């Protein structure tokens, strides 16, 4: 309970704020990114590898289109569902690339993919409903579930099993209150993608529990390495009606600050989500949506960035082979290095030590729900020069000493 002093009445007035929000922890990744940027103002030697943000500029055709829209006066409300041309184009993309047969009227354009996740979870869960999320997993999933009145249930995947999904682990987490399973592949923070074994485990689980929905967060789908491909659970006809796809333009098109994302779902759930969106956000910026439409035709720019990330991953993988006390779990997608350390420190203490002694800023594995081993997430959405310096500093740090 929070205490507020009421000056007019001269006594203490106890005001109870929303408990679901008040007791949620701040986002560690966002907090650490802001803290590190502030530290860099006085210490430029710090290598900031905390943020999930591309270091590339937004492709020129996208920026050019938005300037054109602003000049033309496209600065007013848009349709709550989103720009019609953009929704048609997203639906075509989902059909052709993801084999997920959504129509334009099943697409909702949102101010960022994070808002799409929140809207879907909030519209789906009733108080006390449970939502399963897989760890290591994105820091905001459990908080969004809690804020929505739900109960987050973590399934702790194992490092020594390469974080594969098993039916046993899923079954151990399910109850008669389970309403939702959240999947994020390519995964933040590990960079894993869905394997055939994973898909079989999830499919078997969903067949046994026909009332459970799937939220498939596919924000990193374009950042895939070694010739692999991202697979969406929405591509399987037997589960299609139960899958909510979330995606956006932040990662693949270097548009983090633009805040344009989208979701796709069944018509029935869509109507519930749309009402929540209309009463909270109204709509997404009209001129920015035209930039997102242009982004869908910037495949060469997306591929150029993907190739650069793959080179950087390879650079880190080779460099860490020479450093005692660290183990690099080579990602198949996204732009994160998930590194295990042989140390008696916990991951948060380790990150503080790395920042102080090695000038390397990363995010502790504990922020992502990793409880069994000491891992740190380093973003390699950074220059090769910075990554080479990071390797040099890490080698000099002498892990475990």
Short mmCIF file of C-alpha atoms in Angstrom, two decimals:
data_model
loop_
_atom_site.label_atom_id
_atom_site.label_comp_id
_atom_site.label_asym_id
_atom_site.label_seq_id
_atom_site.Cartn_x
_atom_site.Cartn_y
_atom_site.Cartn_z
CA UNK A 1 0.00 0.00 0.00
CA UNK A 2 1.35 3.41 -1.00
CA UNK A 3 1.07 6.46 1.25
CA UNK A 4 0.21 9.88 -0.23
CA UNK A 5 0.12 13.03 1.92
CA UNK A 6 -2.95 15.14 1.28
CA UNK A 7 -1.89 18.76 1.94
CA UNK A 8 -5.42 20.17 1.68
CA UNK A 9 -6.84 18.02 4.45
CA UNK A 10 -3.67 17.90 6.53
CA UNK A 11 -3.67 14.16 7.07
CA UNK A 12 -2.34 11.05 5.51
CA UNK A 13 -4.43 9.50 2.79
CA UNK A 14 -3.71 5.96 1.76
CA UNK A 15 -4.15 5.41 -1.92
CA UNK A 16 -3.91 1.93 -3.34
CA UNK A 17 -2.64 1.90 -6.90
CA UNK A 18 -3.14 -0.97 -9.31
CA UNK A 19 -1.35 -3.88 -7.63
CA UNK A 20 -0.84 -5.79 -10.87
CA UNK A 21 1.28 -2.95 -12.21
CA UNK A 22 2.79 -1.57 -9.00
CA UNK A 23 4.57 -4.79 -8.09
CA UNK A 24 5.85 -5.71 -11.54
CA UNK A 25 9.62 -5.38 -11.88
CA UNK A 26 10.91 -2.83 -14.43
CA UNK A 27 12.29 -4.29 -17.66
CA UNK A 28 15.92 -5.19 -16.93
CA UNK A 29 16.98 -5.01 -20.56
CA UNK A 30 15.47 -1.54 -21.04
CA UNK A 31 16.85 -0.35 -17.68
CA UNK A 32 20.35 -1.63 -18.40
CA UNK A 33 20.35 -0.11 -21.87
CA UNK A 34 19.47 3.31 -20.44
CA UNK A 35 22.01 2.94 -17.62
CA UNK A 36 24.79 1.96 -19.99
CA UNK A 37 24.09 4.82 -22.39
CA UNK A 38 24.31 7.20 -19.44
CA UNK A 39 27.64 5.69 -18.32
CA UNK A 40 29.02 6.00 -21.85
CA UNK A 41 28.64 9.77 -21.63
CA UNK A 42 31.55 9.85 -19.18
CA UNK A 43 33.34 6.64 -20.18
CA UNK A 44 33.45 6.11 -23.93
CA UNK A 45 35.45 2.90 -23.53
CA UNK A 46 32.33 1.01 -22.39
CA UNK A 47 31.09 -1.45 -25.00
CA UNK A 48 27.30 -1.46 -24.90
CA UNK A 49 25.94 -4.87 -25.87
CA UNK A 50 22.72 -4.69 -23.86
CA UNK A 51 20.14 -3.52 -26.36
CA UNK A 52 18.03 -5.45 -28.83
CA UNK A 53 18.39 -2.72 -31.42
CA UNK A 54 19.90 -2.92 -34.92
CA UNK A 55 22.89 -0.63 -35.35
CA UNK A 56 21.96 0.03 -38.99
CA UNK A 57 20.07 3.12 -40.18
CA UNK A 58 16.52 2.61 -41.37
CA UNK A 59 16.71 1.91 -45.13
CA UNK A 60 16.43 5.04 -47.24
CA UNK A 61 13.31 4.04 -49.25
CA UNK A 62 11.35 3.75 -46.00
CA UNK A 63 12.44 7.18 -44.75
CA UNK A 64 11.80 8.73 -48.15
CA UNK A 65 8.24 7.40 -48.23
CA UNK A 66 7.45 8.79 -44.78
CA UNK A 67 8.76 12.23 -45.76
CA UNK A 68 6.53 12.07 -48.83
CA UNK A 69 3.54 11.17 -46.67
CA UNK A 70 4.23 14.05 -44.27
CA UNK A 71 4.56 16.49 -47.13
CA UNK A 72 1.24 15.26 -48.51
CA UNK A 73 -0.42 15.91 -45.14
CA UNK A 74 -1.03 12.31 -44.10
CA UNK A 75 -0.93 13.18 -40.40
CA UNK A 76 -4.44 12.36 -39.19
CA UNK A 77 -6.19 9.35 -37.66
CA UNK A 78 -5.99 6.10 -39.54
CA UNK A 79 -8.41 3.19 -39.51
CA UNK A 80 -8.22 1.49 -36.09
CA UNK A 81 -7.43 -1.80 -37.83
CA UNK A 82 -4.56 -0.19 -39.69
CA UNK A 83 -3.91 1.15 -43.16
CA UNK A 84 -5.83 -1.06 -45.59
CA UNK A 85 -3.00 -1.30 -48.13
CA UNK A 86 -0.59 -2.31 -45.38
CA UNK A 87 -2.94 -4.96 -44.01
CA UNK A 88 -3.45 -6.42 -47.47
CA UNK A 89 0.31 -6.53 -47.99
CA UNK A 90 0.94 -8.14 -44.57
CA UNK A 91 -1.72 -10.76 -45.26
CA UNK A 92 -0.05 -11.55 -48.58
CA UNK A 93 3.30 -11.85 -46.85
CA UNK A 94 1.88 -14.21 -44.20
CA UNK A 95 0.26 -16.37 -46.87
CA UNK A 96 3.25 -16.54 -49.21
CA UNK A 97 6.15 -16.62 -46.76
CA UNK A 98 4.70 -18.18 -43.62
CA UNK A 99 1.98 -20.36 -45.18
CA UNK A 100 -0.47 -18.85 -42.70
CA UNK A 101 -3.75 -18.05 -44.54
CA UNK A 102 -4.80 -14.87 -42.76
CA UNK A 103 -6.98 -12.29 -44.48
CA UNK A 104 -6.47 -8.53 -44.33
CA UNK A 105 -9.41 -8.24 -41.90
CA UNK A 106 -7.53 -10.47 -39.45
CA UNK A 107 -4.54 -8.11 -39.29
CA UNK A 108 -4.27 -5.39 -36.64
CA UNK A 109 -1.45 -2.84 -37.03
CA UNK A 110 -0.11 -1.76 -33.64
CA UNK A 111 2.43 0.73 -32.20
CA UNK A 112 5.16 -1.89 -32.01
CA UNK A 113 5.10 -5.66 -31.60
CA UNK A 114 5.29 -5.33 -27.81
CA UNK A 115 1.89 -3.62 -27.85
CA UNK A 116 0.58 -6.48 -30.01
CA UNK A 117 1.74 -8.99 -27.39
CA UNK A 118 0.07 -7.00 -24.62
CA UNK A 119 -3.20 -6.64 -26.52
CA UNK A 120 -3.38 -10.35 -27.30
CA UNK A 121 -2.60 -11.46 -23.75
CA UNK A 122 -4.88 -8.88 -22.15
CA UNK A 123 -7.80 -9.74 -24.43
CA UNK A 124 -7.38 -13.48 -23.99
CA UNK A 125 -6.81 -13.96 -20.25
CA UNK A 126 -9.38 -13.76 -17.48
CA UNK A 127 -8.22 -13.18 -13.87
CA UNK A 128 -6.41 -16.26 -12.63
CA UNK A 129 -5.88 -17.81 -16.07
CA UNK A 130 -2.41 -19.24 -16.54
CA UNK A 131 -0.04 -18.61 -19.43
CA UNK A 132 3.01 -20.77 -20.11
CA UNK A 133 6.23 -19.10 -21.22
CA UNK A 134 9.49 -20.86 -22.01
CA UNK A 135 12.73 -19.86 -20.33
CA UNK A 136 15.14 -18.47 -21.19
CA UNK A 137 12.61 -16.05 -22.63
CA UNK A 138 11.96 -12.39 -23.29
CA UNK A 139 11.83 -10.39 -20.06
CA UNK A 140 8.41 -8.82 -20.70
CA UNK A 141 6.30 -11.96 -21.12
CA UNK A 142 5.73 -12.72 -17.42
CA UNK A 143 5.16 -9.05 -16.61
CA UNK A 144 2.59 -8.62 -19.37
CA UNK A 145 0.80 -11.77 -18.16
CA UNK A 146 0.73 -10.43 -14.58
CA UNK A 147 -0.46 -6.98 -15.63
CA UNK A 148 -3.26 -8.68 -17.55
CA UNK A 149 -4.44 -10.47 -14.41
CA UNK A 150 -2.98 -13.81 -15.43
CA UNK A 151 -0.49 -16.13 -13.80
CA UNK A 152 2.83 -16.70 -15.63
CA UNK A 153 4.03 -20.31 -15.48
CA UNK A 154 7.63 -20.82 -16.53
CA UNK A 155 8.84 -23.92 -18.32
CA UNK A 156 12.58 -24.08 -17.67
CA UNK A 157 14.25 -25.54 -20.73
CA UNK A 158 17.71 -27.00 -20.13
CA UNK A 159 21.02 -25.62 -21.37
CA UNK A 160 22.58 -29.08 -21.60
CA UNK A 161 19.73 -30.12 -23.92
CA UNK A 162 20.25 -27.08 -26.15
CA UNK A 163 16.99 -25.68 -24.79
CA UNK A 164 14.85 -28.11 -26.77
CA UNK A 165 11.14 -28.23 -26.00
CA UNK A 166 9.87 -31.48 -24.52
CA UNK A 167 6.36 -32.77 -24.02
CA UNK A 168 7.27 -33.71 -20.46
CA UNK A 169 8.24 -30.14 -19.59
CA UNK A 170 5.05 -28.73 -21.10
CA UNK A 171 2.82 -31.28 -19.39
CA UNK A 172 4.43 -30.53 -16.03
CA UNK A 173 3.36 -26.89 -16.38
CA UNK A 174 -0.22 -27.31 -17.60
CA UNK A 175 -3.31 -27.11 -15.40
CA UNK A 176 -7.03 -26.68 -15.85
CA UNK A 177 -6.42 -22.88 -15.75
CA UNK A 178 -3.91 -22.88 -18.62
CA UNK A 179 -5.15 -20.66 -21.43
CA UNK A 180 -2.06 -19.71 -23.41
CA UNK A 181 1.36 -20.95 -24.55
CA UNK A 182 3.85 -18.29 -25.67
CA UNK A 183 6.46 -19.23 -28.27
CA UNK A 184 9.24 -16.92 -29.45
CA UNK A 185 11.38 -18.24 -32.29
CA UNK A 186 13.97 -17.22 -33.30
CA UNK A 187 14.38 -16.85 -29.58
CA UNK A 188 15.42 -13.88 -27.51
CA UNK A 189 17.86 -14.44 -25.79
CA UNK A 190 19.27 -17.80 -27.01
CA UNK A 191 18.88 -17.43 -30.77
CA UNK A 192 17.38 -20.91 -31.08
CA UNK A 193 14.84 -21.68 -33.80
CA UNK A 194 12.05 -24.24 -33.78
CA UNK A 195 13.40 -27.65 -34.73
CA UNK A 196 11.37 -30.57 -36.02
CA UNK A 197 11.58 -32.13 -32.54
CA UNK A 198 10.28 -28.92 -30.97
CA UNK A 199 7.39 -28.75 -33.42
CA UNK A 200 6.44 -32.35 -32.72
CA UNK A 201 6.48 -31.73 -28.96
CA UNK A 202 4.34 -28.60 -29.25
CA UNK A 203 1.94 -30.25 -31.70
CA UNK A 204 1.41 -33.24 -29.44
CA UNK A 205 0.81 -30.91 -26.49
CA UNK A 206 -1.76 -28.84 -28.39
CA UNK A 207 -3.63 -31.94 -29.53
CA UNK A 208 -3.95 -33.05 -25.91
CA UNK A 209 -5.13 -29.59 -24.83
CA UNK A 210 -7.49 -28.22 -27.49
CA UNK A 211 -8.50 -25.16 -25.43
CA UNK A 212 -5.01 -23.68 -25.21
CA UNK A 213 -4.07 -20.83 -27.54
CA UNK A 214 -0.59 -20.13 -28.90
CA UNK A 215 0.98 -16.69 -29.12
CA UNK A 216 3.74 -16.97 -31.71
CA UNK A 217 6.15 -14.02 -31.41
CA UNK A 218 8.01 -14.01 -34.74
CA UNK A 219 9.73 -10.63 -34.55
CA UNK A 220 13.17 -12.09 -35.47
CA UNK A 221 11.95 -14.32 -38.31
CA UNK A 222 14.04 -12.55 -40.99
CA UNK A 223 17.28 -12.90 -39.03
CA UNK A 224 18.12 -16.56 -39.64
CA UNK A 225 21.53 -18.12 -40.25
CA UNK A 226 23.09 -21.12 -41.99
CA UNK A 227 20.33 -21.41 -44.58
CA UNK A 228 17.67 -22.26 -42.00
CA UNK A 229 14.08 -21.07 -42.18
CA UNK A 230 11.67 -19.88 -39.52
CA UNK A 231 8.55 -22.00 -39.03
CA UNK A 232 5.28 -20.57 -37.73
CA UNK A 233 2.81 -22.75 -35.83
CA UNK A 234 0.13 -20.88 -37.80
CA UNK A 235 1.26 -22.78 -40.88
CA UNK A 236 -0.28 -25.99 -39.51
CA UNK A 237 -3.99 -26.12 -40.47
CA UNK A 238 -5.04 -28.06 -37.36
CA UNK A 239 -3.77 -25.28 -35.08
CA UNK A 240 -4.34 -22.24 -37.28
CA UNK A 241 -7.47 -20.95 -35.49
CA UNK A 242 -5.70 -21.12 -32.12
CA UNK A 243 -2.52 -19.25 -33.12
CA UNK A 244 -1.96 -15.52 -32.66
CA UNK A 245 0.96 -14.32 -34.77
CA UNK A 246 2.88 -11.24 -33.60
CA UNK A 247 5.47 -9.54 -35.76
CA UNK A 248 6.75 -6.11 -36.71
CA UNK A 249 9.39 -4.01 -38.41
CA UNK A 250 11.76 -3.08 -35.58
CA UNK A 251 14.33 -5.85 -35.97
CA UNK A 252 14.25 -6.79 -39.66
CA UNK A 253 14.05 -3.22 -40.99
CA UNK A 254 15.96 -1.32 -38.27
CA UNK A 255 12.79 0.57 -37.29
CA UNK A 256 12.85 0.23 -33.49
CA UNK A 257 11.94 3.87 -32.83
CA UNK A 258 9.14 3.88 -35.38
CA UNK A 259 6.97 1.57 -33.26
CA UNK A 260 5.06 -0.33 -35.95
CA UNK A 261 4.05 -3.94 -35.39
CA UNK A 262 1.08 -6.17 -36.08
CA UNK A 263 -0.83 -9.22 -34.99
CA UNK A 264 -2.99 -11.76 -36.81
CA UNK A 265 -5.58 -14.05 -35.23
CA UNK A 266 -8.99 -15.67 -35.57
CA UNK A 267 -11.96 -13.38 -36.40
CA UNK A 268 -13.59 -14.02 -33.00
CA UNK A 269 -10.54 -13.10 -30.93
CA UNK A 270 -9.78 -10.23 -33.31
CA UNK A 271 -13.02 -8.46 -32.39
CA UNK A 272 -12.14 -8.57 -28.69
CA UNK A 273 -8.61 -7.30 -29.29
CA UNK A 274 -9.88 -4.55 -31.60
CA UNK A 275 -12.22 -3.19 -28.92
CA UNK A 276 -9.35 -3.03 -26.42
CA UNK A 277 -7.18 -1.27 -28.99
CA UNK A 278 -9.87 1.26 -29.92
CA UNK A 279 -10.39 2.20 -26.27
CA UNK A 280 -6.67 2.48 -25.52
CA UNK A 281 -4.59 3.49 -28.56
CA UNK A 282 -7.25 4.37 -31.17
CA UNK A 283 -4.89 3.75 -34.06
CA UNK A 284 -1.29 3.55 -35.22
CA UNK A 285 0.43 6.55 -36.84
CA UNK A 286 -0.84 6.87 -40.41
CA UNK A 287 2.35 8.12 -42.06
CA UNK A 288 4.56 5.57 -40.27
CA UNK A 289 2.36 2.78 -41.59
CA UNK A 290 3.18 3.91 -45.12
CA UNK A 291 6.84 3.55 -44.19
CA UNK A 292 6.13 0.01 -43.00
CA UNK A 293 4.46 -0.72 -46.32
CA UNK A 294 7.63 0.38 -48.08
CA UNK A 295 9.69 -1.80 -45.70
CA UNK A 296 7.96 -4.94 -46.97
CA UNK A 297 9.59 -4.29 -50.36
CA UNK A 298 13.09 -3.68 -48.95
CA UNK A 299 14.20 -7.30 -49.06
CA UNK A 300 17.73 -6.49 -50.21
CA UNK A 301 18.31 -4.18 -47.25
CA UNK A 302 16.97 -6.81 -44.85
CA UNK A 303 19.26 -9.43 -46.38
CA UNK A 304 22.25 -7.10 -46.16
CA UNK A 305 21.67 -6.66 -42.44
CA UNK A 306 21.07 -10.39 -41.91
CA UNK A 307 24.35 -11.23 -43.64
CA UNK A 308 26.21 -8.76 -41.44
CA UNK A 309 24.72 -10.32 -38.31
CA UNK A 310 25.82 -13.75 -39.48
CA UNK A 311 29.39 -12.53 -40.00
CA UNK A 312 29.38 -11.03 -36.52
CA UNK A 313 28.05 -14.23 -35.01
CA UNK A 314 30.88 -16.14 -36.68
CA UNK A 315 33.40 -13.60 -35.40
CA UNK A 316 32.21 -14.08 -31.81
CA UNK A 317 32.03 -17.86 -32.14
CA UNK A 318 35.64 -18.10 -33.33
CA UNK A 319 36.90 -15.54 -30.82
CA UNK A 320 35.33 -17.18 -27.80
CA UNK A 321 36.91 -20.53 -28.61
CA UNK A 322 40.16 -18.98 -27.44
CA UNK A 323 38.82 -17.68 -24.13
CA UNK A 324 38.88 -20.05 -21.13
CA UNK A 325 35.83 -20.16 -18.92
CA UNK A 326 33.24 -19.19 -21.53
CA UNK A 327 31.00 -21.26 -23.78
CA UNK A 328 29.27 -19.73 -26.79
CA UNK A 329 25.90 -21.23 -27.71
CA UNK A 330 25.90 -20.48 -31.44
CA UNK A 331 22.55 -18.87 -32.34
CA UNK A 332 20.61 -20.01 -35.40
CA UNK A 333 18.79 -16.68 -35.52
CA UNK A 334 18.29 -13.22 -33.96
CA UNK A 335 21.35 -11.11 -33.02
CA UNK A 336 22.21 -12.25 -29.52
CA UNK A 337 25.17 -14.17 -28.13
CA UNK A 338 24.05 -16.36 -25.23
CA UNK A 339 27.28 -17.06 -23.36
CA UNK A 340 27.76 -19.43 -20.45
CA UNK A 341 30.42 -18.56 -17.86
CA UNK A 342 32.34 -20.93 -15.63
CA UNK A 343 32.20 -18.86 -12.46
CA UNK A 344 30.88 -18.95 -8.92
CA UNK A 345 29.27 -15.53 -9.39
CA UNK A 346 25.58 -15.27 -10.19
CA UNK A 347 24.76 -13.72 -13.56
CA UNK A 348 23.79 -10.30 -12.19
CA UNK A 349 26.96 -9.97 -10.11
CA UNK A 350 28.95 -11.18 -13.10
CA UNK A 351 27.44 -8.49 -15.33
CA UNK A 352 28.35 -5.80 -12.82
CA UNK A 353 31.88 -7.16 -12.68
CA UNK A 354 32.18 -7.27 -16.48
CA UNK A 355 31.00 -3.67 -16.70
CA UNK A 356 33.40 -2.47 -14.01
CA UNK A 357 36.51 -4.46 -14.92
CA UNK A 358 36.15 -5.27 -18.62
CA UNK A 359 33.99 -2.35 -19.78
CA UNK A 360 31.52 -4.81 -21.32
CA UNK A 361 27.79 -4.28 -20.78
CA UNK A 362 25.49 -7.29 -21.14
CA UNK A 363 22.21 -8.51 -19.66
CA UNK A 364 22.24 -11.22 -16.94
CA UNK A 365 20.69 -14.56 -17.79
CA UNK A 366 18.56 -14.38 -14.66
CA UNK A 367 16.55 -11.60 -16.35
CA UNK A 368 15.37 -14.21 -18.85
CA UNK A 369 14.51 -16.84 -16.27
CA UNK A 370 17.72 -18.91 -16.55
CA UNK A 371 18.18 -20.46 -13.11
CA UNK A 372 20.52 -23.41 -13.60
CA UNK A 373 23.62 -22.01 -15.32
CA UNK A 374 25.35 -18.62 -15.37
CA UNK A 375 24.72 -16.98 -18.74
CA UNK A 376 24.87 -13.46 -20.13
CA UNK A 377 23.18 -12.10 -23.24
CA UNK A 378 25.34 -9.90 -25.45
CA UNK A 379 23.80 -8.22 -28.47
CA UNK A 380 25.92 -8.41 -31.61
CA UNK A 381 23.88 -5.68 -33.27
CA UNK A 382 27.10 -3.72 -32.91
CA UNK A 383 30.08 -2.90 -35.09
CA UNK A 384 32.74 -5.52 -35.74
CA UNK A 385 35.25 -3.14 -34.17
CA UNK A 386 33.28 -3.11 -30.92
CA UNK A 387 32.89 -6.89 -30.99
CA UNK A 388 36.63 -7.36 -31.48
CA UNK A 389 37.30 -5.05 -28.53
CA UNK A 390 34.77 -7.01 -26.50
CA UNK A 391 36.65 -10.25 -27.22
CA UNK A 392 39.97 -8.67 -26.25
CA UNK A 393 38.54 -7.30 -23.00
CA UNK A 394 36.82 -10.58 -22.17
CA UNK A 395 40.03 -12.52 -22.71
CA UNK A 396 41.89 -10.14 -20.38
CA UNK A 397 39.12 -10.37 -17.79
CA UNK A 398 40.15 -13.97 -16.89
CA UNK A 399 36.85 -15.59 -16.09
CA UNK A 400 36.72 -17.42 -12.76
CA UNK A 401 39.68 -15.60 -11.22
#
